[in-house]
Amino acid sequence: MVALETSHPFVFVLMWKLLTYFVDTGQGFEVVERDYEIPISADTFLHGPLVDWGMNDYLEIGQRADGIESRSLLTFDIGQFMLESQWGQEDRYPNINQSTILRTSLSLSCTNIENAGSTDPFERNFQDTLHVGRLLVPWEEDVATSVVRANGGQFWEVENVGTDGTDATASVASASVDITYAACQEGASVSFDITDTLLSWINGSSPNYGLVIWAEDAMLTRKWIKFVSSGSHDVVNHPVLAVTIQDTLVTTPGEYSFQNNIFVNFHKINIRPS
C-alpha cells in the first residue's frame, strides 16, 4: 500500500545543471533508441463511497448495473527509471550527445466486459472514449473511495474525483475504445500517449500523484470494462508505462563546442547518485 508523493528532488537540480550539449563541428553522429517499462506502483478503482477496491485483481471503468460510475486510479514510481535512463547506459553509450523521450504509452489489458442488459457475455461489448487526467492531490490505494482519498479525513474536492482542476486535470490523453467480450478474452488492450505527462513529472512542473481514467459517456449506458490490475497474478498484463528514449551519439572524433539545450529531457552525466 503506497502513500503517493513526489520524489527524487535532487534529480531535477542535476538536470537543470546539464542544459548543455555538444554541437557537431565535424564529428559523425549515430541515433539509437532505448526502451524501458515502468511498472505500476499502486492502483485501485472508485465505485461508491463505502468500499475501497484496492485489493481487487482488476480495475473498472464505466457504469455498473447499480447506476454508479467507476473510475480507476494508477500511479507509477519513476525514480528507478530516472536512475537507469540517466546513469545506467554510460558504459554502453559513453558518448551520448543528446537524449529525447520519443513516446510514452500507458497500456491496460482487458480482462472482462460487463453489460447490465445482456446475460450472454458474447453479446457484450464496450464502446466509449476513455480519458486520462493527471491527479493533483495524493491518495492511498487501501483507503480511496469516491469520497475519501487518504487517511486522516482527506476527501476529494469533488465526489468521484473532480476533473476540472480540483482533484485532477481535464483530459490529457484519450482513446476510442470498441472492444467485444471475445476480443477482451483474446488479449485486447488500450493504450494512451502520455508523453507530455511523463515529461511534466520529470521536470517538476507537475506533481507525480498518478492518473485517473474515466469513460466519457459512463452515465449514458450501463456497461463497464475491466482491466488487469497490479493485484492480479497475470503479471505480464499489469498496467505499464512503455517509454522510448532516442539518443544521439558522437561516433567520430572532432572538436566540441557547447550551446544551450532547449530540451529538458535526459543527458549523460558523470555524477553517480549516492
Coordinates of C-alpha atoms in Angstrom, one line a residue:
M1 CA 0.0 0.0 0.0
V2 CA 1.6 3.3 -1.1
A3 CA 1.1 6.9 0.0
L4 CA 1.9 8.9 -3.1
E5 CA 4.1 11.9 -3.2
T6 CA 6.7 13.5 -5.4
S7 CA 10.2 12.0 -5.0
H8 CA 13.9 12.4 -6.0
P9 CA 14.0 16.2 -6.0
F10 CA 17.8 16.1 -6.4
V11 CA 17.3 14.7 -9.9
F12 CA 15.7 17.9 -11.0
V13 CA 18.6 20.0 -9.7
L14 CA 21.1 17.9 -11.6
M15 CA 19.1 18.1 -14.8
W16 CA 18.9 21.8 -14.8
K17 CA 22.7 22.0 -14.4
L18 CA 23.1 19.9 -17.5
L19 CA 21.2 22.1 -20.0
T20 CA 24.1 22.0 -22.5
Y21 CA 25.0 19.7 -25.3
F22 CA 27.8 19.1 -27.9
V23 CA 27.3 20.8 -31.2
D24 CA 28.6 18.9 -34.3
T25 CA 31.8 20.5 -35.6
G26 CA 32.8 17.7 -37.9
Q27 CA 32.3 14.6 -36.0
G28 CA 29.8 11.9 -37.1
F29 CA 26.5 11.0 -35.3
E30 CA 24.5 7.9 -34.7
V31 CA 21.0 7.7 -33.5
V32 CA 19.9 4.8 -31.2
E33 CA 16.8 4.1 -29.2
R34 CA 16.4 2.6 -25.7
D35 CA 13.1 1.1 -24.4
Y36 CA 12.0 1.0 -20.8
E37 CA 9.0 -0.3 -19.0
I38 CA 7.9 1.5 -15.8
P39 CA 5.8 -0.9 -13.7
I40 CA 2.7 0.1 -11.8
S41 CA 3.3 1.1 -8.1
A42 CA -0.3 1.5 -6.9
D43 CA -3.8 1.2 -8.5
T44 CA -7.4 0.9 -7.5
F45 CA -10.8 1.9 -8.8
L46 CA -13.6 4.0 -7.2
H47 CA -17.1 2.7 -7.0
G48 CA -19.3 4.4 -4.4
P49 CA -18.4 5.9 -1.0
L50 CA -18.3 2.8 1.2
V51 CA -15.8 0.3 -0.2
D52 CA -12.2 0.6 -1.2
W53 CA -11.3 -1.8 -4.1
G54 CA -7.5 -1.6 -3.9
M55 CA -7.1 -5.4 -3.3
N56 CA -9.0 -6.5 -6.3
D57 CA -7.3 -8.1 -9.3
Y58 CA -8.9 -5.8 -11.8
L59 CA -9.6 -2.1 -12.5
E60 CA -13.0 -0.9 -13.5
I61 CA -14.3 1.9 -15.7
G62 CA -17.9 2.7 -16.7
Q63 CA -21.3 2.4 -15.1
R64 CA -22.4 -0.8 -13.3
A65 CA -25.9 -2.2 -13.2
D66 CA -26.4 -0.3 -9.9
G67 CA -26.1 3.0 -11.8
I68 CA -22.9 4.1 -10.0
E69 CA -19.9 5.2 -12.1
S70 CA -16.5 3.5 -11.7
R71 CA -13.2 5.3 -12.3
S72 CA -9.7 4.0 -12.0
L73 CA -6.6 5.5 -10.3
L74 CA -3.0 4.5 -11.1
T75 CA 0.5 5.7 -10.3
F76 CA 4.0 4.8 -11.4
D77 CA 7.2 5.3 -9.5
I78 CA 9.6 7.0 -12.0
G79 CA 12.5 7.0 -9.6
Q80 CA 14.2 3.8 -10.8
F81 CA 13.5 4.8 -14.4
M82 CA 15.3 8.1 -13.8
L83 CA 18.3 6.3 -12.3
E84 CA 18.5 3.7 -15.1
S85 CA 17.9 6.0 -18.0
Q86 CA 20.4 8.7 -16.8
W87 CA 23.2 6.6 -15.4
G88 CA 22.7 3.0 -16.4
Q89 CA 23.8 3.3 -20.0
E90 CA 27.1 5.1 -19.7
D91 CA 29.2 2.0 -20.3
R92 CA 27.3 1.2 -23.5
Y93 CA 27.0 4.7 -24.7
P94 CA 29.9 6.7 -23.3
N95 CA 29.5 9.4 -26.0
I96 CA 25.8 10.4 -25.6
N97 CA 25.3 13.9 -27.0
Q98 CA 21.6 14.4 -26.6
S99 CA 18.6 12.3 -25.5
T100 CA 15.0 12.8 -26.0
I101 CA 11.9 11.0 -24.9
L102 CA 10.2 10.0 -28.2
R103 CA 7.0 8.5 -26.7
T104 CA 5.4 7.2 -23.5
S105 CA 2.5 4.8 -23.7
L106 CA 0.2 3.8 -20.9
S107 CA -1.1 0.3 -21.6
L108 CA -4.1 -1.5 -20.0
S109 CA -5.0 -5.1 -20.7
C110 CA -8.7 -6.0 -20.9
T111 CA -9.9 -8.8 -18.6
N112 CA -13.7 -8.6 -18.9
I113 CA -16.7 -6.7 -20.4
E114 CA -19.9 -6.3 -18.4
N115 CA -23.3 -5.2 -19.7
A116 CA -26.4 -4.9 -17.4
G117 CA -28.6 -5.6 -20.4
S118 CA -27.1 -8.9 -21.5
T119 CA -26.8 -12.3 -19.8
D120 CA -24.8 -13.7 -22.7
P121 CA -21.2 -12.5 -22.4
F122 CA -20.5 -13.0 -26.1
E123 CA -23.2 -10.4 -26.8
R124 CA -21.4 -7.8 -24.7
N125 CA -19.2 -5.0 -26.0
F126 CA -17.8 -1.8 -24.6
Q127 CA -17.9 1.3 -26.8
D128 CA -16.8 4.7 -25.4
T129 CA -14.0 7.2 -25.2
L130 CA -11.7 6.7 -22.2
H131 CA -10.0 9.8 -20.8
V132 CA -6.8 10.2 -18.7
G133 CA -6.3 13.1 -16.3
R134 CA -3.3 13.9 -14.1
L135 CA -4.1 13.7 -10.4
L136 CA -3.3 16.9 -8.5
V137 CA -3.6 15.5 -4.9
P138 CA -2.2 12.4 -3.2
W139 CA -4.3 9.3 -2.5
E140 CA -3.9 5.9 -0.8
E141 CA -4.7 2.7 -2.5
D142 CA -6.1 0.9 0.5
V143 CA -8.3 3.9 1.5
A144 CA -9.6 5.6 -1.6
T145 CA -13.3 5.6 -2.3
S146 CA -15.5 8.0 -4.3
V147 CA -15.4 10.3 -1.2
V148 CA -12.2 9.6 0.7
R149 CA -8.8 9.8 -0.9
A150 CA -6.4 9.3 2.0
N151 CA -6.2 8.6 5.8
G152 CA -6.8 11.4 8.2
G153 CA -10.1 12.6 6.8
Q154 CA -8.7 13.7 3.4
F155 CA -11.5 13.9 0.9
W156 CA -11.8 14.5 -2.8
E157 CA -12.9 18.1 -3.5
V158 CA -15.5 16.7 -5.9
E159 CA -17.0 13.3 -5.4
N160 CA -15.5 10.6 -7.6
V161 CA -12.6 12.9 -8.4
G162 CA -13.1 16.3 -9.9
T163 CA -11.5 16.6 -13.3
D164 CA -11.9 20.4 -13.5
G165 CA -8.6 21.3 -11.9
T166 CA -9.7 20.5 -8.4
D167 CA -8.6 16.9 -7.8
A168 CA -7.3 16.2 -11.3
T169 CA -6.8 17.9 -14.6
A170 CA -9.2 17.7 -17.5
S171 CA -8.3 15.0 -20.1
V172 CA -4.6 15.0 -21.1
A173 CA -5.0 11.8 -23.3
S174 CA -7.8 9.8 -24.7
A175 CA -8.5 6.6 -26.6
S176 CA -11.6 5.5 -28.5
V177 CA -12.5 2.0 -27.3
D178 CA -14.6 -0.6 -29.1
I179 CA -13.9 -4.0 -27.6
T180 CA -16.1 -7.1 -27.6
Y181 CA -16.2 -9.7 -24.9
A182 CA -14.5 -12.2 -27.3
A183 CA -11.7 -9.7 -28.2
C184 CA -11.2 -9.0 -24.5
Q185 CA -10.7 -12.6 -23.7
E186 CA -8.2 -12.8 -26.6
G187 CA -6.0 -10.2 -25.0
A188 CA -7.3 -6.8 -26.3
S189 CA -5.6 -3.8 -24.8
V190 CA -6.0 0.0 -24.7
S191 CA -3.1 2.5 -24.9
F192 CA -2.8 6.2 -24.2
D193 CA 0.0 8.6 -25.2
I194 CA 1.1 10.4 -22.1
T195 CA 4.5 11.6 -23.2
D196 CA 3.8 15.2 -22.0
T197 CA 2.6 14.0 -18.7
L198 CA 5.8 11.9 -18.0
L199 CA 7.9 14.9 -19.0
S200 CA 6.0 17.2 -16.6
W201 CA 6.7 14.7 -13.8
I202 CA 10.4 14.5 -14.7
N203 CA 11.0 18.3 -15.0
G204 CA 8.9 19.0 -11.8
S205 CA 6.3 21.2 -13.5
S206 CA 3.5 18.9 -12.1
P207 CA 3.4 16.6 -9.1
N208 CA 3.5 12.8 -9.7
Y209 CA 0.3 11.8 -7.9
G210 CA -0.6 9.5 -10.8
L211 CA -3.6 9.3 -13.1
V212 CA -7.3 9.0 -13.1
I213 CA -9.2 7.2 -16.0
W214 CA -12.9 7.6 -16.8
A215 CA -15.4 6.9 -19.5
E216 CA -16.8 9.9 -21.4
D217 CA -20.3 8.5 -21.6
A218 CA -20.3 6.4 -18.5
M219 CA -23.6 7.5 -17.2
L220 CA -25.5 7.0 -20.5
T221 CA -25.2 3.2 -20.7
R222 CA -24.9 0.5 -18.0
K223 CA -21.7 -1.0 -19.4
W224 CA -18.3 -1.3 -17.8
I225 CA -14.9 -2.6 -18.7
K226 CA -12.4 -4.3 -16.5
F227 CA -8.6 -4.2 -16.9
V228 CA -5.9 -6.3 -15.2
S229 CA -4.6 -4.6 -12.1
S230 CA -1.4 -4.9 -10.1
G231 CA -3.3 -7.3 -7.8
S232 CA -3.7 -9.9 -10.5
H233 CA -1.5 -13.0 -10.8
D234 CA -1.3 -12.1 -14.5
V235 CA 1.8 -10.1 -14.0
V236 CA 2.7 -9.9 -17.7
N237 CA -0.5 -7.9 -18.3
H238 CA -0.2 -5.5 -15.3
P239 CA -0.6 -1.8 -16.2
V240 CA 2.7 -0.4 -17.6
L241 CA 4.3 2.7 -19.0
A242 CA 6.4 1.9 -22.0
V243 CA 9.0 4.6 -22.7
T244 CA 11.2 5.0 -25.7
I245 CA 14.3 7.3 -25.5
Q246 CA 16.3 8.4 -28.5
D247 CA 20.0 9.1 -28.1
T248 CA 22.2 10.9 -30.5
L249 CA 25.8 9.6 -30.2
V250 CA 29.1 11.1 -31.3
T251 CA 30.8 8.4 -33.4
T252 CA 33.9 10.1 -34.7
P253 CA 36.5 12.4 -33.1
G254 CA 36.1 16.1 -33.5
E255 CA 36.2 19.4 -31.7
Y256 CA 33.3 20.2 -29.4
S257 CA 31.6 23.4 -28.6
F258 CA 28.7 24.0 -26.2
Q259 CA 25.4 25.8 -26.5
N260 CA 22.3 25.9 -24.5
N261 CA 20.0 22.9 -24.8
I262 CA 16.3 23.8 -25.0
F263 CA 15.2 20.3 -24.2
V264 CA 14.6 19.4 -20.6
N265 CA 15.0 15.6 -21.0
F266 CA 17.8 13.1 -20.3
H267 CA 21.5 13.8 -20.7
K268 CA 24.6 11.7 -19.9
I269 CA 26.4 12.9 -16.8
N270 CA 29.4 11.6 -14.9
I271 CA 28.0 12.1 -11.4
R272 CA 26.7 8.9 -9.9
P273 CA 24.0 9.1 -7.2
S274 CA 25.0 8.3 -3.7

